[in-house]
């Protein structure tokens, strides 16, 4: 599976951004598609994930109510709509996929390149 992330940028606190992850080479519908983020000096952390087949979603507590993950199966794209952004959301955001529901970075089998999100106060 190949993943291509895009959509990062710089916004002020309270603003919104939408990240996209183009998916290719998907051979099974059982994949779990996730977004992770990594701030400088910190470990890579799970943000949100969605089952490709069922559309069921999971979120980190820190983003619940502010971020929404979705997927367009026909367009083979996963989105992360981010609203009410905070400076602590600043990080390099990665899309990833795992063969089943897995919110750990070690469980991911493919990664996209990161896209930078910077939120200023």
mmCIF file of C-alpha atoms in Angstrom:
data_model
loop_
_atom_site.group_PDB
_atom_site.id
_atom_site.type_symbol
_atom_site.label_atom_id
_atom_site.label_comp_id
_atom_site.label_asym_id
_atom_site.label_seq_id
_atom_site.Cartn_x
_atom_site.Cartn_y
_atom_site.Cartn_z
ATOM 1 C CA UNK A 1 0.000 0.000 0.000
ATOM 2 C CA UNK A 2 1.312 3.430 -0.918
ATOM 3 C CA UNK A 3 0.148 6.535 0.908
ATOM 4 C CA UNK A 4 0.536 10.185 -0.069
ATOM 5 C CA UNK A 5 -0.363 12.809 2.517
ATOM 6 C CA UNK A 6 -1.103 16.443 1.744
ATOM 7 C CA UNK A 7 -2.931 19.483 3.084
ATOM 8 C CA UNK A 8 -0.758 20.697 5.928
ATOM 9 C CA UNK A 9 -0.074 24.353 6.519
ATOM 10 C CA UNK A 10 0.056 27.178 9.034
ATOM 11 C CA UNK A 11 -3.042 28.504 10.775
ATOM 12 C CA UNK A 12 -3.894 30.548 13.817
ATOM 13 C CA UNK A 13 -5.407 28.976 16.906
ATOM 14 C CA UNK A 14 -9.096 28.286 16.390
ATOM 15 C CA UNK A 15 -8.633 27.737 12.675
ATOM 16 C CA UNK A 16 -9.228 24.675 10.529
ATOM 17 C CA UNK A 17 -7.300 22.496 8.105
ATOM 18 C CA UNK A 18 -8.125 19.372 6.134
ATOM 19 C CA UNK A 19 -5.493 16.742 5.500
ATOM 20 C CA UNK A 20 -5.796 14.227 2.681
ATOM 21 C CA UNK A 21 -4.166 10.846 2.233
ATOM 22 C CA UNK A 22 -4.266 9.294 -1.235
ATOM 23 C CA UNK A 23 -4.230 5.493 -1.083
ATOM 24 C CA UNK A 24 -2.990 3.141 -3.791
ATOM 25 C CA UNK A 25 -2.225 -0.552 -3.942
ATOM 26 C CA UNK A 26 -4.940 -1.494 -1.463
ATOM 27 C CA UNK A 27 -5.645 -5.198 -1.979
ATOM 28 C CA UNK A 28 -8.006 -5.843 0.918
ATOM 29 C CA UNK A 29 -10.843 -3.864 2.460
ATOM 30 C CA UNK A 30 -9.910 -4.930 6.000
ATOM 31 C CA UNK A 31 -7.257 -2.241 6.392
ATOM 32 C CA UNK A 32 -7.436 0.307 9.165
ATOM 33 C CA UNK A 33 -6.399 3.749 8.001
ATOM 34 C CA UNK A 34 -4.899 6.077 10.593
ATOM 35 C CA UNK A 35 -3.425 9.494 11.156
ATOM 36 C CA UNK A 36 -0.513 9.859 13.556
ATOM 37 C CA UNK A 37 1.396 12.960 14.547
ATOM 38 C CA UNK A 38 4.853 13.643 15.861
ATOM 39 C CA UNK A 39 6.031 16.832 17.491
ATOM 40 C CA UNK A 40 9.772 17.580 17.841
ATOM 41 C CA UNK A 41 11.321 15.511 20.604
ATOM 42 C CA UNK A 42 8.200 13.418 21.081
ATOM 43 C CA UNK A 43 7.131 9.968 20.007
ATOM 44 C CA UNK A 44 4.724 9.418 17.149
ATOM 45 C CA UNK A 45 1.166 9.336 18.506
ATOM 46 C CA UNK A 46 -2.153 8.054 17.223
ATOM 47 C CA UNK A 47 -4.652 10.779 16.293
ATOM 48 C CA UNK A 48 -7.547 9.083 14.508
ATOM 49 C CA UNK A 49 -8.344 5.951 12.541
ATOM 50 C CA UNK A 50 -11.077 4.522 10.348
ATOM 51 C CA UNK A 51 -11.913 1.040 9.137
ATOM 52 C CA UNK A 52 -11.771 1.066 5.343
ATOM 53 C CA UNK A 53 -14.614 -1.445 4.992
ATOM 54 C CA UNK A 54 -16.942 -0.588 7.851
ATOM 55 C CA UNK A 55 -16.161 3.081 8.343
ATOM 56 C CA UNK A 56 -15.936 2.697 12.123
ATOM 57 C CA UNK A 57 -13.771 5.360 13.726
ATOM 58 C CA UNK A 58 -11.466 5.846 16.682
ATOM 59 C CA UNK A 59 -9.985 9.052 18.074
ATOM 60 C CA UNK A 60 -7.357 10.058 20.579
ATOM 61 C CA UNK A 61 -8.921 11.787 23.581
ATOM 62 C CA UNK A 62 -6.999 14.972 22.821
ATOM 63 C CA UNK A 63 -8.777 15.480 19.485
ATOM 64 C CA UNK A 64 -12.279 14.157 20.164
ATOM 65 C CA UNK A 65 -14.923 16.681 19.182
ATOM 66 C CA UNK A 66 -12.430 18.724 17.140
ATOM 67 C CA UNK A 67 -11.114 16.331 14.485
ATOM 68 C CA UNK A 68 -13.110 14.140 12.111
ATOM 69 C CA UNK A 69 -11.698 11.302 10.047
ATOM 70 C CA UNK A 70 -13.479 10.097 6.938
ATOM 71 C CA UNK A 71 -12.788 8.126 3.804
ATOM 72 C CA UNK A 72 -13.957 8.268 0.208
ATOM 73 C CA UNK A 73 -13.774 4.671 -0.979
ATOM 74 C CA UNK A 74 -14.381 5.586 -4.616
ATOM 75 C CA UNK A 75 -11.573 8.136 -4.593
ATOM 76 C CA UNK A 76 -9.278 6.009 -2.428
ATOM 77 C CA UNK A 77 -8.677 8.928 -0.104
ATOM 78 C CA UNK A 78 -8.734 9.356 3.656
ATOM 79 C CA UNK A 79 -9.363 12.774 5.161
ATOM 80 C CA UNK A 80 -8.697 14.383 8.515
ATOM 81 C CA UNK A 81 -10.779 17.486 9.093
ATOM 82 C CA UNK A 82 -9.226 19.474 11.923
ATOM 83 C CA UNK A 83 -11.156 22.281 13.594
ATOM 84 C CA UNK A 84 -10.633 24.460 16.665
ATOM 85 C CA UNK A 85 -6.926 23.927 16.244
ATOM 86 C CA UNK A 86 -4.633 24.588 19.189
ATOM 87 C CA UNK A 87 -0.897 25.344 19.306
ATOM 88 C CA UNK A 88 -0.381 21.902 20.860
ATOM 89 C CA UNK A 89 -1.704 20.349 17.636
ATOM 90 C CA UNK A 90 1.480 21.523 15.907
ATOM 91 C CA UNK A 91 3.264 18.456 14.558
ATOM 92 C CA UNK A 92 4.228 16.476 11.510
ATOM 93 C CA UNK A 93 1.154 14.460 10.550
ATOM 94 C CA UNK A 94 1.451 11.029 8.933
ATOM 95 C CA UNK A 95 -1.122 8.741 7.402
ATOM 96 C CA UNK A 96 -0.623 5.032 7.911
ATOM 97 C CA UNK A 97 -2.339 1.712 7.437
ATOM 98 C CA UNK A 98 -2.483 -1.502 9.457
ATOM 99 C CA UNK A 99 -4.005 -4.873 8.528
ATOM 100 C CA UNK A 100 -6.592 -4.616 11.287
ATOM 101 C CA UNK A 101 -7.755 -2.138 13.891
ATOM 102 C CA UNK A 102 -4.539 -0.968 15.526
ATOM 103 C CA UNK A 103 -3.841 2.403 17.097
ATOM 104 C CA UNK A 104 -0.145 1.768 17.697
ATOM 105 C CA UNK A 105 2.606 3.079 15.459
ATOM 106 C CA UNK A 106 4.389 -0.260 15.581
ATOM 107 C CA UNK A 107 1.331 -1.945 14.095
ATOM 108 C CA UNK A 108 1.374 0.153 10.926
ATOM 109 C CA UNK A 109 2.733 -1.555 7.825
ATOM 110 C CA UNK A 110 2.849 1.435 5.481
ATOM 111 C CA UNK A 111 3.407 5.139 6.050
ATOM 112 C CA UNK A 112 2.950 8.218 3.967
ATOM 113 C CA UNK A 113 5.386 11.076 4.091
ATOM 114 C CA UNK A 114 4.605 13.610 6.786
ATOM 115 C CA UNK A 115 2.769 16.859 6.248
ATOM 116 C CA UNK A 116 3.491 19.745 8.608
ATOM 117 C CA UNK A 117 0.731 21.411 10.602
ATOM 118 C CA UNK A 118 1.679 24.561 12.496
ATOM 119 C CA UNK A 119 -0.794 26.343 14.765
ATOM 120 C CA UNK A 120 0.172 29.737 16.119
ATOM 121 C CA UNK A 121 -1.357 31.385 19.174
#
